[in-house]
Structures are given as structure tokens and as C-alpha cells.
Short mmCIF file of C-alpha atoms in Angstrom, two decimals:
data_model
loop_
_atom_site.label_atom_id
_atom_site.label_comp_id
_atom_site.label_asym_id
_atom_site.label_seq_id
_atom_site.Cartn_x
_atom_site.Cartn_y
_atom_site.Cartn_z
CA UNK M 241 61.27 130.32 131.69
CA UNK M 242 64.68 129.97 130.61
CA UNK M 243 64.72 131.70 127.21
CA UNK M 244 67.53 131.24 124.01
CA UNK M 245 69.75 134.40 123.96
CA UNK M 246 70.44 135.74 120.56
CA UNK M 247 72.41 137.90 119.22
CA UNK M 248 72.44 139.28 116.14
CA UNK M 249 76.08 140.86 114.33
CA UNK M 250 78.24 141.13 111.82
CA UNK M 251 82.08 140.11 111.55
CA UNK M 252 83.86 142.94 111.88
CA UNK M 253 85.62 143.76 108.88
CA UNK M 254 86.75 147.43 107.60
CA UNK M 255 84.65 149.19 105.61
CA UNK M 256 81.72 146.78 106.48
CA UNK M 257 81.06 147.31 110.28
CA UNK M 258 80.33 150.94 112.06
CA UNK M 259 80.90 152.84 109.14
CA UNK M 260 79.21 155.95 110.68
CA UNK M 261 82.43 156.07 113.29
CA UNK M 262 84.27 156.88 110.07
CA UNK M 263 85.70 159.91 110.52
CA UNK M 264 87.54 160.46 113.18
CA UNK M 265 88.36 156.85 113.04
CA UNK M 266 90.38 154.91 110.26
CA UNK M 267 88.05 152.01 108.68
CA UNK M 268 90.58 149.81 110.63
CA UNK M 269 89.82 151.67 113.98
CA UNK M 270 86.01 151.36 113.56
CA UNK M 271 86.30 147.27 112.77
CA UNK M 272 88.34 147.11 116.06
CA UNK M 273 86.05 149.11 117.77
CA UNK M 274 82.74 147.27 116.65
CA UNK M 275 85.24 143.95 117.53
CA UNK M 276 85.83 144.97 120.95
CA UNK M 277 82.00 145.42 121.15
CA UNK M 278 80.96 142.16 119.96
CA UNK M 279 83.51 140.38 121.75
CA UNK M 280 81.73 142.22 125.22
CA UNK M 281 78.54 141.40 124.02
CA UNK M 282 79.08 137.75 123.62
CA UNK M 283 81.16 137.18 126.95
CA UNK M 284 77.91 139.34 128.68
CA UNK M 285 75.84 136.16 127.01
CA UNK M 286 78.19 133.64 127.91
CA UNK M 287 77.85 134.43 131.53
CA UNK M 288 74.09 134.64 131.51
CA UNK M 289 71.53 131.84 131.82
CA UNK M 290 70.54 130.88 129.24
CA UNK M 291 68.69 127.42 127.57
CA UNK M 292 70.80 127.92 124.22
CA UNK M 293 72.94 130.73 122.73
CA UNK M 294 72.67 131.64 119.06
CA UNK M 295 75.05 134.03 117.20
CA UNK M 296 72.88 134.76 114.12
CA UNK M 297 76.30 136.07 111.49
CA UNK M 298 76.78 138.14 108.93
CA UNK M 299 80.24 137.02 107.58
CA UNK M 300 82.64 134.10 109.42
CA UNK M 301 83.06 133.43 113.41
CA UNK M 302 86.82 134.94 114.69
CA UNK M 303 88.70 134.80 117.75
CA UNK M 304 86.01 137.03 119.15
CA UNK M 305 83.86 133.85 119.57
CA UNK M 306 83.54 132.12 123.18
CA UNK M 307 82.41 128.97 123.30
CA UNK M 308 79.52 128.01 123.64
CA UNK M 309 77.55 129.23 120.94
CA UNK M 310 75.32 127.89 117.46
CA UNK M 311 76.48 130.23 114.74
CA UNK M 312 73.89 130.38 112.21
CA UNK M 313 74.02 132.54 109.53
CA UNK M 314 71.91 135.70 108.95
CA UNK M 315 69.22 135.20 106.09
CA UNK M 316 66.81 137.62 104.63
CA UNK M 317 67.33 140.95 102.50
CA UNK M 318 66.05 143.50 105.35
CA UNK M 319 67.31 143.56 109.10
CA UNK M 320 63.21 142.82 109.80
CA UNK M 321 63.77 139.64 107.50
CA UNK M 322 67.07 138.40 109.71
CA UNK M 323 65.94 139.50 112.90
CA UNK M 324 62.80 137.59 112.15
CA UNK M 325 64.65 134.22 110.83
CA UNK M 326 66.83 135.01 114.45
CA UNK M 327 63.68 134.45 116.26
CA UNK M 328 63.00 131.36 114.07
CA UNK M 329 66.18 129.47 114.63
CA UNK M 330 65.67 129.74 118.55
CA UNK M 331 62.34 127.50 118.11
CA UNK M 332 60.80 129.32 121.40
CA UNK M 333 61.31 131.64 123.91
CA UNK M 334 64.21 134.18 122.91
CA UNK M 335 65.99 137.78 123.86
CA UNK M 336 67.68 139.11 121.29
CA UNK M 337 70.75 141.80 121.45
CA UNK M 338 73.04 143.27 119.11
CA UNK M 339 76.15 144.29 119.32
CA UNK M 340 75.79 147.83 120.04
CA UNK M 341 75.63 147.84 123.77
CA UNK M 342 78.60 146.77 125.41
CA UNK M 343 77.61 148.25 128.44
CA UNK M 344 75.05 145.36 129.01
CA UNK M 345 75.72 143.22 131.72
CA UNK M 346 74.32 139.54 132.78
CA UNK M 347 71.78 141.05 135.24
CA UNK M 348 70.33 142.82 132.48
CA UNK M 349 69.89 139.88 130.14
CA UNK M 350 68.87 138.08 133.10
CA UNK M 351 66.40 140.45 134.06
CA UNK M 352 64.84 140.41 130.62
CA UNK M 353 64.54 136.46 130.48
CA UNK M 354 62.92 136.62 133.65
CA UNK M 355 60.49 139.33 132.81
CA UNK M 356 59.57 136.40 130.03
CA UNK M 357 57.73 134.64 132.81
CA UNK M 358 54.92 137.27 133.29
CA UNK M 359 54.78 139.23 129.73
CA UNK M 360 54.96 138.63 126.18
CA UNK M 361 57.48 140.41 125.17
CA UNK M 362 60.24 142.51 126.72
CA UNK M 363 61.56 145.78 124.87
CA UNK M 364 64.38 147.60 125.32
CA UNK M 365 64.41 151.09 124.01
CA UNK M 366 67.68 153.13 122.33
CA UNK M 367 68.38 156.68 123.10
CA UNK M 368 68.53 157.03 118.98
CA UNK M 369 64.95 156.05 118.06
CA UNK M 370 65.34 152.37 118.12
CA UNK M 371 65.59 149.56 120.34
CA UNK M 372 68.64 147.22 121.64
CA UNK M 373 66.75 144.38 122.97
CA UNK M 374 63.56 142.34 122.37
CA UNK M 375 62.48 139.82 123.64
CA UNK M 376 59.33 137.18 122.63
CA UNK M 377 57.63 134.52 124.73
CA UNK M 378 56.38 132.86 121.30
CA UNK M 379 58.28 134.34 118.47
CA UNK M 380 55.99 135.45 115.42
CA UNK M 381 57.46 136.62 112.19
CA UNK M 382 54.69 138.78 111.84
CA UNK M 383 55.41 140.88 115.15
CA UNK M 384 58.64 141.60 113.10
CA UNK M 385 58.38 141.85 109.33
CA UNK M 386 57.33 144.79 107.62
CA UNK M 387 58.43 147.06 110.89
CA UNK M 388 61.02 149.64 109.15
CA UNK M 389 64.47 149.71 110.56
CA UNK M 390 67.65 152.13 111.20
CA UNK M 391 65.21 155.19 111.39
CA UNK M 392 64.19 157.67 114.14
CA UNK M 393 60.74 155.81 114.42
CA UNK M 394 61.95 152.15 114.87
CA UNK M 395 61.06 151.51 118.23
CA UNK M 396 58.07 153.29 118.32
CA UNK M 397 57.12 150.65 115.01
CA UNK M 398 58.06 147.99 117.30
CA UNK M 399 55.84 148.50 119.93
CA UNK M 400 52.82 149.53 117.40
CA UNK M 401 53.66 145.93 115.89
CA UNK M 402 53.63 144.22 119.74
CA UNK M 403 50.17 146.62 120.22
CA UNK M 404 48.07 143.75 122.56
CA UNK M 405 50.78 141.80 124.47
CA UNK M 406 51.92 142.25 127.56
CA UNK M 407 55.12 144.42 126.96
CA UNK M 408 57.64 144.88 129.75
CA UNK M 409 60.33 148.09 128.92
CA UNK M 410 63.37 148.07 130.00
CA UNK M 411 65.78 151.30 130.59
CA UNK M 412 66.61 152.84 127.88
CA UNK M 413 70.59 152.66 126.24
CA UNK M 414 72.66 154.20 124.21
CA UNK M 415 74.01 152.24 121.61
CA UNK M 416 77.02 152.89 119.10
CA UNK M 417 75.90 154.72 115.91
CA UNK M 418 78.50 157.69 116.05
CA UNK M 419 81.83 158.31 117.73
CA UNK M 420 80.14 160.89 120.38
CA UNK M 421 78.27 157.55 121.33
CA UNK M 422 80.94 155.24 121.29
CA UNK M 423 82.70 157.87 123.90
CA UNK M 424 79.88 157.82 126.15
CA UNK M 425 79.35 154.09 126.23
CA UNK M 426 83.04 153.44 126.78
CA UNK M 427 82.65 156.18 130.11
CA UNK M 428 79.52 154.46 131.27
CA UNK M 429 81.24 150.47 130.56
CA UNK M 430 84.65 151.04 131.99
CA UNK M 431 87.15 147.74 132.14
CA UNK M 432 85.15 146.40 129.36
CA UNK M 433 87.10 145.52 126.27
CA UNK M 434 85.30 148.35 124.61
CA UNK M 435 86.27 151.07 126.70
CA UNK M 436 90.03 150.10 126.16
CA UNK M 437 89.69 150.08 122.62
CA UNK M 438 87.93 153.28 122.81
CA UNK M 439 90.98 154.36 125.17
CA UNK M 440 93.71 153.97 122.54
CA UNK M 441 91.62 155.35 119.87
#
């Protein structure tokens, strides 16, 4: 099993990206700090395994891109609509991340494709209610669509929806919602571009 990694993000503009880190940061600030994370996120990729590597994008590539990477752009009205479409433009096996966790590291992702082999989907639960990975051995729009998003309850609608596979979790993370997040993610990722943004914030 050697699954497509996805990842799922926006381009990190002001005003558009981590608005919930505004205040105490500047809408500048927060775009920084969301580009530090995606830039993390997609080197942690770039040094995994993987058979392809899709950026699914909301808004243009920047200098945050490695190479290696299909950019594809994000389609649907709902995040269960372009997480769905994601899953779709991988055309089999895929783990899917955002770009919420910088803290992730290859061994994770690694660990999740692998777990690919033996179960039908791998899930990887957020301390906030929701989840920051998933993974599907044969991608099904309708293990997606439909299951509400950004809400206390996501994950929990998740795993209702992947009710009679075999489900491997994974450890649960925090991901970047607030700024009391983003300071314990940058103490728990530390000589990660994140945690230096984080560190002249």
C-alpha cells in the first residue's frame, strides 16, 4: 500500500486564513502564521512516501510550495464537498491532512499509510471536536458528504459516517483554531518554521 498524500489548504492571505488568531495578532501576523504552517505541512509530505502528492488549493501556489506536488484546485460549496472532490482527484488510496498541524512529522504520515494495509480507513482525532487526518483505502464520496464540519461534533460525524469499516485511530492533536493553540503547537513542534513564526509574534 503506498497511498496519495493530500492535503487540503488555503493560500494564505490576510483576512482570509486563521481569522480566529485575530486578536492578538494583526491579519498580517495570522497569514504568516497559517504560512509558516502550511509551508511545515507540505515539507512533512515531501519527505514522506508517498505514490503521488496532491495540494487540493483554495487560492494560487506561493513560495511555500516544494516541489513535487499536483495542485488542483478546491471545488465544492462545503468543506464535506472539497474534502470529498480531494479524495476524488487521488483516484485510490489517500491520507489526507490540513494545514493545521505542523507538529506532524513523516513517521506519522507514514504510520497512517501503512495502517492502510490492514484497515479501511485511518482517523485522526483533534483535541477541538474534529479530526486532522483521514485516511481511505477506497475513497467514497458518500463516507464524506453530508457529515457537518467546523463544529464540536465533527469527528464524532466522521466516524458515525465510517460506522462498518475497519477504522484505525490515531493520537489525538491539537490543531490551530485560536492563538492559545497556536502557542502550544509551536512548544510541542520546536525548530519547525511554525514555532519561529510563533516566536517573533
Amino acid at each position: 500500500m503506498n497511498p496519495t498524500l493530500l492535503v487540503i489548504a488555503k493560500e494564505p492571505v490576510p483576512g482570509r486564513v486563521k481569522t480566529r488568531l485575530t486578536p492578538p495578532y494583526t491579519p498580517a501576523r495570522a497569514a504568516e502564521i497559517a504560512a509558516s504552517a502550511l509551508a511545515d505541512t507540505l515539507d512533512t509530505v515531501a519527505r514522506t512516501p508517498a505514490r503521488r502528492r496532491i495540494l487540493a488549493l483554495a487560492g494560487n501556489p506561493g513560495p511555500w510550495l516544494p516541489p513535487g506536488f499536483e495542485v488542483v484546485p478546491q471545488q465544492g460549496d462545503g468543506l464535506d464537498e472539497r474534502l470529498a472532490n480531494a479524495f476524488a482527484a487521488a483516484g485510490g488510496p489517500a491520507v489526507l491532512i490540513g494545514m493545521d498541524t505542523p507538529q506532524v512529522t513523516p513517521a506519522m504520515l507514514t504510520d497512517a499509510a501503512r495502517r492502510l494495509e490492514d484497515c479501511d480507513a485511518v482517523f485522526g482525532p483533534a483535541a477541538d471536536g474534529g479530526f486532522w487526518l483521514l485516511g481511505l483505502r477506497a475513497p467514497d464520496p458518500s463516507l464524506l458528504l453530508g457529515v457537518p464540519m467546523s463544529r464540536p461534533d465533527t469527528g464524532a460525524c466522521q466516524l458515525r459516517r465510517l460506522d462498518g469499516l475497519r477504522v484505525a485511530t490515531l493520537e489525538t492533536l491539537v490543531d490551530v483554531d485560536t492563538a492559545a493553540d497556536a502557542v502550544r503547537v509551536a512548544a510541542q513542534a520546536p525548530g519547525t518554521r511554525f514555532a519561529a513564526a510563533m516566536g517573533a509574534a
